[in-house]
Tab-separated table of C-alpha atoms in Angstrom:
chain	number	residue	atom	x	y	z
A	1	MET	CA	-1.818	25.415	-10.537
A	2	ALA	CA	0.653	23.778	-8.181
A	3	ALA	CA	0.848	26.273	-5.302
A	4	HIS	CA	-1.092	23.870	-2.977
A	5	LEU	CA	1.866	21.400	-3.310
A	6	MET	CA	4.366	23.666	-1.699
A	7	PRO	CA	5.702	22.302	1.616
A	8	THR	CA	4.113	23.548	4.844
A	9	SER	CA	7.473	23.240	6.642
A	10	ALA	CA	11.175	23.340	6.020
A	11	PRO	CA	13.155	20.175	5.383
A	12	ALA	CA	15.015	18.551	8.331
A	13	ARG	CA	18.458	20.098	8.843
A	14	ASP	CA	20.054	17.387	11.023
A	15	HIS	CA	22.760	16.812	8.426
A	16	LEU	CA	24.003	20.342	8.629
A	17	ASP	CA	25.641	19.336	11.986
A	18	TRP	CA	27.994	17.028	10.059
A	19	PRO	CA	31.567	18.269	9.949
A	20	PHE	CA	31.403	18.724	6.116
A	21	PHE	CA	29.438	22.001	6.682
A	22	ALA	CA	30.528	25.321	8.003
A	23	GLU	CA	28.593	28.039	9.901
A	24	SER	CA	28.069	29.880	6.606
A	25	HIS	CA	26.161	26.896	5.249
A	26	ARG	CA	23.937	26.792	8.280
A	27	ALA	CA	23.155	30.540	7.784
A	28	LEU	CA	22.455	29.941	4.094
A	29	ALA	CA	20.009	27.162	5.007
A	30	ALA	CA	18.106	29.549	7.352
A	31	GLU	CA	18.107	32.187	4.658
A	32	LEU	CA	16.675	29.723	2.126
A	33	ASP	CA	14.026	28.445	4.518
A	34	ALA	CA	12.879	32.018	5.312
A	35	PHE	CA	12.802	32.892	1.616
A	36	ILE	CA	10.563	29.879	0.764
A	37	ALA	CA	8.330	30.323	3.887
A	38	SER	CA	7.791	33.983	2.969
A	39	GLY	CA	6.384	32.945	-0.489
A	40	GLY	CA	9.512	34.080	-2.285
A	41	LEU	CA	9.098	31.494	-5.031
A	42	GLY	CA	5.519	32.822	-5.775
A	43	GLU	CA	2.844	30.757	-7.440
A	44	ILE	CA	4.495	28.207	-9.755
A	45	ASP	CA	2.277	27.214	-12.648
A	46	HIS	CA	3.548	23.870	-13.938
A	47	GLY	CA	1.174	24.192	-16.886
A	48	ASN	CA	3.347	27.066	-18.220
A	49	ALA	CA	6.899	25.948	-17.520
A	50	ASP	CA	8.455	28.621	-19.709
A	51	GLY	CA	6.615	31.444	-17.853
A	52	ALA	CA	7.165	29.739	-14.458
A	53	CYS	CA	10.996	29.469	-15.006
A	54	LYS	CA	11.314	33.119	-16.135
A	55	LYS	CA	9.621	34.208	-13.032
A	56	LEU	CA	11.675	31.925	-10.841
A	57	VAL	CA	14.920	33.011	-12.269
A	58	ALA	CA	13.935	36.671	-11.577
A	59	ALA	CA	12.821	35.876	-8.052
A	60	LEU	CA	15.933	33.884	-7.203
A	61	GLY	CA	18.095	36.698	-8.686
A	62	GLN	CA	16.309	39.375	-6.649
A	63	ALA	CA	16.774	37.209	-3.489
A	64	GLY	CA	20.449	36.933	-4.053
A	65	ILE	CA	20.371	33.225	-4.355
A	66	LEU	CA	21.751	33.084	-7.893
A	67	ARG	CA	24.931	34.765	-6.645
A	68	HIS	CA	26.058	31.275	-5.626
A	69	CYS	CA	26.260	30.306	-9.326
A	70	VAL	CA	29.022	32.780	-10.224
A	71	PRO	CA	32.416	33.883	-8.702
A	72	ALA	CA	32.641	36.938	-6.408
A	73	ALA	CA	34.586	38.952	-8.923
A	74	PHE	CA	31.457	39.011	-11.118
A	75	GLY	CA	28.700	39.437	-8.597
A	76	GLY	CA	28.902	36.082	-6.883
A	77	ALA	CA	28.736	35.041	-3.255
A	78	SER	CA	32.306	33.587	-2.924
A	79	ASP	CA	35.652	33.775	-4.709
A	80	MET	CA	35.141	30.273	-6.137
A	81	ILE	CA	31.873	28.524	-6.717
A	82	ASP	CA	31.175	26.593	-3.500
A	83	SER	CA	29.899	23.150	-4.203
A	84	ARG	CA	28.372	22.664	-0.779
A	85	SER	CA	26.270	25.829	-1.197
A	86	LEU	CA	25.167	24.674	-4.638
A	87	CYS	CA	24.115	21.269	-3.086
A	88	LEU	CA	22.310	22.967	-0.086
A	89	ILE	CA	20.432	25.333	-2.407
A	90	ARG	CA	19.306	22.642	-4.869
A	91	GLU	CA	18.250	20.283	-2.082
A	92	THR	CA	16.153	22.914	-0.566
A	93	LEU	CA	14.631	24.148	-3.825
A	94	ALA	CA	13.888	20.569	-5.037
A	95	TYR	CA	12.199	19.850	-1.703
A	96	ALA	CA	9.891	22.799	-2.412
A	97	ASP	CA	9.320	22.439	-6.119
A	98	GLY	CA	11.202	20.789	-9.070
A	99	LEU	CA	10.913	23.840	-11.374
A	100	ALA	CA	12.463	26.074	-8.739
A	101	ASP	CA	15.482	23.628	-8.574
A	102	PHE	CA	15.703	23.616	-12.351
A	103	ALA	CA	15.680	27.460	-12.723
A	104	PHE	CA	18.595	27.757	-10.186
A	105	ALA	CA	20.656	24.791	-11.564
A	106	MET	CA	20.646	25.897	-15.175
A	107	GLN	CA	21.969	29.372	-14.193
A	108	GLY	CA	25.052	27.701	-12.901
A	109	LEU	CA	25.475	24.866	-15.417
A	110	GLY	CA	24.731	27.121	-18.333
A	111	THR	CA	27.491	29.555	-17.392
A	112	GLY	CA	29.929	27.253	-15.451
A	113	ALA	CA	32.195	26.977	-18.448
A	114	ILE	CA	32.212	30.781	-18.822
A	115	SER	CA	33.295	31.089	-15.114
A	116	LEU	CA	36.010	28.558	-15.676
A	117	SER	CA	37.401	29.531	-19.129
A	118	GLY	CA	35.753	32.685	-20.433
A	119	SER	CA	37.616	35.956	-21.150
A	120	ASP	CA	37.298	38.697	-18.661
A	121	GLU	CA	35.168	40.531	-21.208
A	122	LEU	CA	32.824	37.646	-21.559
A	123	LYS	CA	32.554	37.113	-17.799
A	124	GLN	CA	31.831	40.748	-17.219
A	125	ALA	CA	29.192	40.868	-19.900
A	126	ILE	CA	27.313	37.751	-18.728
A	127	LEU	CA	27.951	36.595	-15.193
A	128	PRO	CA	26.691	39.679	-13.251
A	129	LYS	CA	23.475	39.470	-15.159
A	130	ILE	CA	23.202	35.745	-14.395
A	131	ALA	CA	23.637	36.478	-10.736
A	132	ARG	CA	20.897	39.131	-10.797
A	133	GLY	CA	18.489	36.962	-12.721
A	134	GLN	CA	18.545	39.263	-15.726
A	135	LEU	CA	19.818	36.711	-18.216
A	136	ILE	CA	18.855	33.043	-18.616
A	137	SER	CA	21.536	30.548	-19.598
A	138	ALA	CA	21.747	27.121	-21.244
A	139	PHE	CA	24.383	24.324	-21.740
A	140	ALA	CA	24.306	22.800	-25.189
A	141	LEU	CA	26.323	19.643	-25.378
A	142	THR	CA	23.993	16.809	-26.280
A	143	GLU	CA	23.159	15.912	-29.902
A	144	PRO	CA	20.787	13.448	-31.518
A	145	GLU	CA	23.570	10.958	-32.067
A	146	ALA	CA	25.952	12.132	-29.350
A	147	GLY	CA	24.509	11.792	-25.879
A	148	SER	CA	26.757	9.849	-23.533
A	149	ASP	CA	29.163	9.405	-26.507
A	150	VAL	CA	30.441	12.988	-26.729
A	151	ALA	CA	33.120	11.941	-29.179
A	152	ALA	CA	30.409	11.322	-31.755
A	153	MET	CA	29.609	15.047	-31.869
A	154	SER	CA	28.919	16.378	-35.352
A	155	THR	CA	28.092	20.065	-34.816
A	156	ALA	CA	31.025	21.916	-36.303
A	157	ALA	CA	32.618	25.327	-35.942
A	158	ARG	CA	35.071	26.564	-38.659
A	159	ARG	CA	37.357	29.546	-38.271
A	160	ASP	CA	36.708	32.306	-40.703
A	161	GLY	CA	38.925	35.323	-40.094
A	162	ASP	CA	37.911	36.896	-36.762
A	163	THR	CA	34.777	34.739	-36.519
A	164	TYR	CA	33.582	31.163	-36.142
A	165	VAL	CA	30.734	29.741	-38.191
A	166	LEU	CA	28.679	27.072	-36.507
A	167	ASP	CA	26.559	24.407	-38.210
A	168	GLY	CA	24.628	21.530	-36.627
A	169	GLU	CA	22.027	20.687	-34.006
A	170	LYS	CA	21.801	20.062	-30.294
A	171	VAL	CA	18.902	18.282	-28.567
A	172	PHE	CA	17.428	17.960	-25.098
A	173	ILE	CA	18.818	21.387	-24.302
A	174	SER	CA	17.414	22.596	-20.954
A	175	ASN	CA	16.128	26.259	-21.124
A	176	GLY	CA	16.117	25.907	-24.911
A	177	GLY	CA	13.609	28.392	-26.114
A	178	ILE	CA	13.912	30.767	-23.185
A	179	ALA	CA	17.700	31.135	-22.638
A	180	ASP	CA	19.404	34.416	-23.639
A	181	VAL	CA	22.867	32.838	-23.840
A	182	TYR	CA	24.075	29.393	-24.632
A	183	THR	CA	27.335	27.557	-23.908
A	184	VAL	CA	27.779	25.428	-27.041
A	185	PHE	CA	30.285	22.703	-27.838
A	186	ALA	CA	31.235	22.081	-31.414
A	187	ARG	CA	33.817	20.115	-33.329
A	188	THR	CA	36.758	22.356	-34.531
A	189	GLY	CA	39.011	19.475	-35.765
A	190	GLU	CA	42.375	20.032	-33.829
A	191	ALA	CA	42.419	16.187	-33.299
A	192	LEU	CA	40.272	13.127	-33.507
A	193	GLY	CA	37.590	12.319	-30.945
A	194	THR	CA	37.135	14.532	-27.930
A	195	ARG	CA	40.381	16.407	-28.386
A	196	GLY	CA	38.938	18.166	-31.388
A	197	ILE	CA	36.000	19.912	-29.609
A	198	SER	CA	35.827	23.536	-28.573
A	199	ALA	CA	33.431	25.517	-26.471
A	200	PHE	CA	31.699	28.883	-27.438
A	201	VAL	CA	29.219	31.428	-26.202
A	202	VAL	CA	26.256	32.008	-28.521
A	203	TYR	CA	23.551	34.586	-27.860
A	204	ALA	CA	20.003	33.548	-28.733
A	205	ASP	CA	19.519	36.549	-31.030
A	206	THR	CA	22.556	35.573	-33.246
A	207	PRO	CA	21.564	35.161	-36.955
A	208	GLY	CA	21.704	31.455	-37.863
A	209	PHE	CA	20.660	30.226	-34.387
A	210	SER	CA	17.034	28.836	-34.135
A	211	ILE	CA	14.768	26.682	-32.054
A	212	ALA	CA	14.075	23.738	-34.227
A	213	GLU	CA	11.556	21.999	-31.906
A	214	ARG	CA	10.239	22.300	-28.381
A	215	ILE	CA	10.348	18.999	-26.451
A	216	GLU	CA	7.747	17.809	-24.022
A	217	THR	CA	8.861	15.543	-21.222
A	218	ILE	CA	7.365	13.465	-18.363
A	219	ALA	CA	7.886	16.417	-16.085
A	220	PRO	CA	7.278	19.759	-17.748
A	221	HIS	CA	10.574	21.859	-18.092
A	222	PRO	CA	11.715	24.252	-20.893
A	223	LEU	CA	13.483	21.929	-23.267
A	224	ALA	CA	14.299	22.104	-27.027
A	225	ARG	CA	16.249	21.072	-30.084
A	226	VAL	CA	18.388	24.043	-31.257
A	227	ARG	CA	19.937	24.525	-34.711
A	228	PHE	CA	22.916	26.358	-36.006
A	229	ASP	CA	22.801	27.194	-39.708
A	230	ASN	CA	25.708	29.296	-40.898
A	231	CYS	CA	25.712	30.877	-37.439
A	232	ARG	CA	28.581	33.352	-37.219
A	233	ILE	CA	29.938	34.414	-33.867
A	234	PRO	CA	33.042	36.440	-32.897
A	235	ALA	CA	36.211	34.440	-32.334
A	236	SER	CA	36.295	36.184	-28.865
A	237	HIS	CA	33.369	33.983	-27.956
A	238	LEU	CA	35.697	30.922	-27.779
A	239	LEU	CA	36.068	29.556	-24.317
A	240	GLY	CA	39.586	28.606	-23.523
A	241	GLU	CA	41.732	27.331	-26.330
A	242	PRO	CA	40.716	25.525	-29.500
A	243	GLY	CA	40.346	21.826	-28.748
A	244	GLU	CA	39.802	22.314	-24.988
A	245	GLY	CA	35.951	22.034	-25.151
A	246	PHE	CA	35.630	18.499	-23.873
A	247	LYS	CA	38.009	19.214	-20.949
A	248	ILE	CA	35.934	22.365	-20.092
A	249	ALA	CA	32.605	20.479	-20.344
A	250	MET	CA	33.871	17.688	-18.048
A	251	ARG	CA	35.298	20.250	-15.469
A	252	THR	CA	31.859	22.003	-15.634
A	253	LEU	CA	29.953	18.765	-14.992
A	254	ASP	CA	32.260	17.746	-12.202
A	255	ILE	CA	31.369	21.032	-10.382
A	256	PHE	CA	27.619	20.586	-10.782
A	257	ARG	CA	27.193	16.783	-10.715
A	258	PRO	CA	27.216	16.700	-6.955
A	259	SER	CA	24.347	19.186	-6.986
A	260	VAL	CA	22.316	16.782	-9.217
A	261	ALA	CA	22.655	14.261	-6.361
A	262	ALA	CA	21.538	17.052	-3.929
A	263	ALA	CA	18.432	17.810	-5.992
A	264	ALA	CA	17.588	14.070	-5.861
A	265	LEU	CA	17.935	14.197	-2.114
A	266	GLY	CA	15.569	17.098	-1.919
A	267	PHE	CA	12.989	15.111	-3.801
A	268	ALA	CA	13.565	12.068	-1.649
A	269	ARG	CA	13.424	14.067	1.668
A	270	ARG	CA	10.072	15.521	0.595
A	271	ALA	CA	8.747	12.088	-0.292
A	272	LEU	CA	9.814	10.719	3.054
A	273	ASP	CA	8.256	13.612	5.028
A	274	GLU	CA	5.044	13.332	3.025
A	275	ALA	CA	4.976	9.530	3.603
A	276	VAL	CA	5.591	9.971	7.337
A	277	ALA	CA	2.818	12.491	7.684
A	278	HIS	CA	0.354	10.271	5.677
A	279	ALA	CA	1.251	7.183	7.668
A	280	LYS	CA	0.584	8.962	10.946
A	281	SER	CA	-2.897	10.122	9.798
A	282	ARG	CA	-4.070	7.163	7.686
A	283	LYS	CA	-6.473	5.028	9.752
A	284	MET	CA	-6.063	1.362	8.978
A	285	PHE	CA	-7.074	-1.836	10.774
A	286	GLY	CA	-8.103	-0.110	13.927
A	287	ALA	CA	-4.812	1.892	14.217
A	288	THR	CA	-2.817	4.030	11.798
A	289	LEU	CA	-0.549	3.012	8.925
A	290	ALA	CA	2.385	4.219	11.049
A	291	ASP	CA	1.572	1.603	13.593
A	292	LEU	CA	2.027	-1.273	11.237
A	293	PRO	CA	5.484	-2.919	11.350
A	294	THR	CA	5.566	-3.182	7.500
A	295	ALA	CA	5.101	0.532	7.164
A	296	GLN	CA	7.699	1.269	9.889
A	297	SER	CA	10.224	-1.033	8.161
A	298	THR	CA	9.701	0.680	4.830
A	299	LEU	CA	10.085	4.193	6.318
A	300	GLY	CA	13.258	3.099	8.048
A	301	GLU	CA	14.720	1.819	4.816
A	302	MET	CA	13.683	5.095	3.075
A	303	ALA	CA	15.468	7.202	5.812
A	304	THR	CA	18.649	5.061	5.564
A	305	ALA	CA	18.820	5.259	1.798
A	306	ILE	CA	18.585	9.048	2.064
A	307	ASP	CA	21.337	9.410	4.713
A	308	ALA	CA	23.621	7.085	2.746
A	309	ALA	CA	23.253	9.169	-0.416
A	310	SER	CA	23.566	12.390	1.585
A	311	LEU	CA	26.873	11.316	3.012
A	312	LEU	CA	28.322	10.483	-0.435
A	313	THR	CA	27.080	13.806	-1.724
A	314	VAL	CA	28.386	16.192	0.965
A	315	ARG	CA	31.716	14.186	1.170
A	316	THR	CA	32.120	14.964	-2.604
A	317	ALA	CA	31.320	18.652	-2.212
A	318	TRP	CA	33.598	18.963	0.819
A	319	ARG	CA	36.453	17.217	-0.933
A	320	ARG	CA	36.207	19.808	-3.834
A	321	ASP	CA	35.689	22.897	-1.662
A	322	VAL	CA	38.027	22.171	1.262
A	323	GLN	CA	40.578	19.572	0.098
A	324	LYS	CA	40.825	21.009	-3.529
A	325	LEU	CA	41.039	17.449	-4.814
A	326	PRO	CA	39.697	15.914	-7.994
A	327	ILE	CA	36.104	14.591	-7.552
A	328	THR	CA	35.370	12.666	-10.758
A	329	ARG	CA	34.922	9.311	-9.026
A	330	GLU	CA	33.278	10.781	-5.984
A	331	ALA	CA	30.849	12.841	-7.925
A	332	ALA	CA	29.851	9.840	-10.068
A	333	MET	CA	29.277	7.689	-6.859
A	334	ALA	CA	27.134	10.522	-5.351
A	335	LYS	CA	25.144	11.119	-8.540
A	336	MET	CA	24.495	7.493	-9.156
A	337	THR	CA	23.615	6.647	-5.576
A	338	ALA	CA	21.509	9.689	-4.776
A	339	THR	CA	19.383	9.511	-7.974
A	340	GLU	CA	18.808	5.700	-7.833
A	341	ASN	CA	18.079	5.892	-4.118
A	342	ALA	CA	15.628	8.817	-4.567
A	343	GLN	CA	13.781	6.916	-7.332
A	344	TRP	CA	13.385	3.971	-4.896
A	345	VAL	CA	12.360	6.186	-1.967
A	346	ILE	CA	9.703	8.012	-3.993
A	347	ASP	CA	8.334	4.746	-5.273
A	348	GLN	CA	7.988	3.507	-1.778
A	349	ALA	CA	6.295	6.711	-0.659
A	350	LEU	CA	3.883	6.378	-3.505
A	351	GLN	CA	3.165	2.785	-2.454
A	352	LEU	CA	2.390	3.829	1.067
A	353	PHE	CA	-0.105	6.365	-0.305
A	354	GLY	CA	-1.846	3.607	-2.183
A	355	GLY	CA	-4.412	4.672	-4.866
A	356	ARG	CA	-4.220	8.272	-3.734
A	357	GLY	CA	-0.433	8.277	-4.659
A	358	VAL	CA	-1.027	8.015	-8.456
A	359	ARG	CA	-3.642	10.673	-8.727
A	360	VAL	CA	-2.590	13.604	-10.850
A	361	GLY	CA	-1.855	16.616	-8.613
A	362	GLU	CA	-0.664	14.574	-5.648
A	363	ILE	CA	2.888	15.363	-4.377
A	364	THR	CA	3.862	11.721	-4.768
A	365	GLU	CA	2.764	11.728	-8.505
A	366	ARG	CA	4.654	14.837	-9.147
A	367	LEU	CA	7.823	13.622	-7.444
A	368	TYR	CA	7.654	10.305	-9.347
A	369	ARG	CA	7.728	12.269	-12.635
A	370	GLU	CA	10.393	14.726	-11.482
A	371	ILE	CA	12.923	12.195	-10.270
A	372	ARG	CA	13.101	10.095	-13.469
A	373	ALA	CA	15.057	12.422	-15.599
A	374	LEU	CA	17.757	12.804	-12.894
A	375	ARG	CA	18.865	9.248	-13.470
A	376	ILE	CA	19.662	10.214	-17.102
A	377	TYR	CA	20.791	13.821	-17.479
A	378	GLU	CA	24.373	14.865	-16.746
A	379	GLY	CA	25.459	11.339	-17.227
A	380	ALA	CA	23.111	8.385	-16.912
A	381	THR	CA	23.561	5.887	-14.180
A	382	GLU	CA	25.235	3.458	-16.503
A	383	VAL	CA	27.769	6.088	-17.482
A	384	GLN	CA	28.469	6.769	-13.719
A	385	LYS	CA	29.274	3.208	-13.217
A	386	LEU	CA	31.780	3.300	-16.134
A	387	ILE	CA	33.364	6.506	-14.719
A	388	ILE	CA	33.824	4.883	-11.288
A	389	GLY	CA	35.303	1.757	-12.872
A	390	ARG	CA	37.594	3.695	-15.034
A	391	GLU	CA	38.858	5.842	-12.107
A	392	LEU	CA	39.440	2.617	-10.074
A	393	MET	CA	41.629	1.234	-12.812
A	394	LYS	CA	43.587	4.508	-13.058
A	395	ALA	CA	44.328	4.388	-9.334
A	396	ALA	CA	45.292	0.714	-9.634
A	397	ARG	CA	47.882	1.603	-12.279
């Protein structure tokens, strides 16, 4: 259905000359461009998001791209998950197609907590299959009454001998309905608030686990509300120690939050390239749209907004990979700026396309729908502002 919307050329790679990147990242970019140009993503049917994502996970696994989601000891590409590689892959895939980016991103986010805190047994059972595209993963944190306010979580897990019993619901779970394995956060009661939350691995075929509802959104993605009803799992499926779940979730989000910014950059770069091509070919007032000062001004602002967000994003990833420093504030800045700037860039591109821009099936129309969720998931823009402010106050003290 959407194969005709695939890009005809690779995104610009000028930013790979910035000192934040190494030669290995430039080689990865060339590998990604060759994979997409060769048709490695296949035909992506946006009318069948479940089927498309399953095929994309398999294709990305076969191409070795999913190896960047897990550590080398378990089939990964590097000893530690490299944030710059994640960003580069997500930016490239988002430029090509939003579902391709989604399929890659959820393999990492869904198992990030396992890479960080899982037992060797769990890592060995799950991570190599994630890298090969043989398992699909999901990250189950959000609840109907506990989105940004994680402390309001009500899903509970009680210890019963050598098992835990889970009860409750999670909502807006990406890959819900197609995932084989879920990282689930539940209240275990060691303390009040976020200090009484633990993290678990739950397989989709576990008795007591069910898909309560499939959720349709503005841009089609596999999404669901999932339910735990006397769902019994081995105590060995606990990640880390009891009560460490919130800390594990935040560490996982810190690793992958810069890559959300990178995905937004991929969407924005595609919008800018499409807008430039359209402006050069669109005849208007005896010239082309590109000859008009107003269009040139808009395109100039779009390019500047992208570069500003890109600098924040790669600075964050480099700080984590090379300096080995905390990135909570920097990741929030990058995520907020890149997603908000991308929304504006895509809106301007659509405006330059005029009436054609809002037609269903046009790339600008698809990008307009794809970008909107990125300003909400993994921490809405308003939450990012609070994180930045909180970190500033910590530094001031």
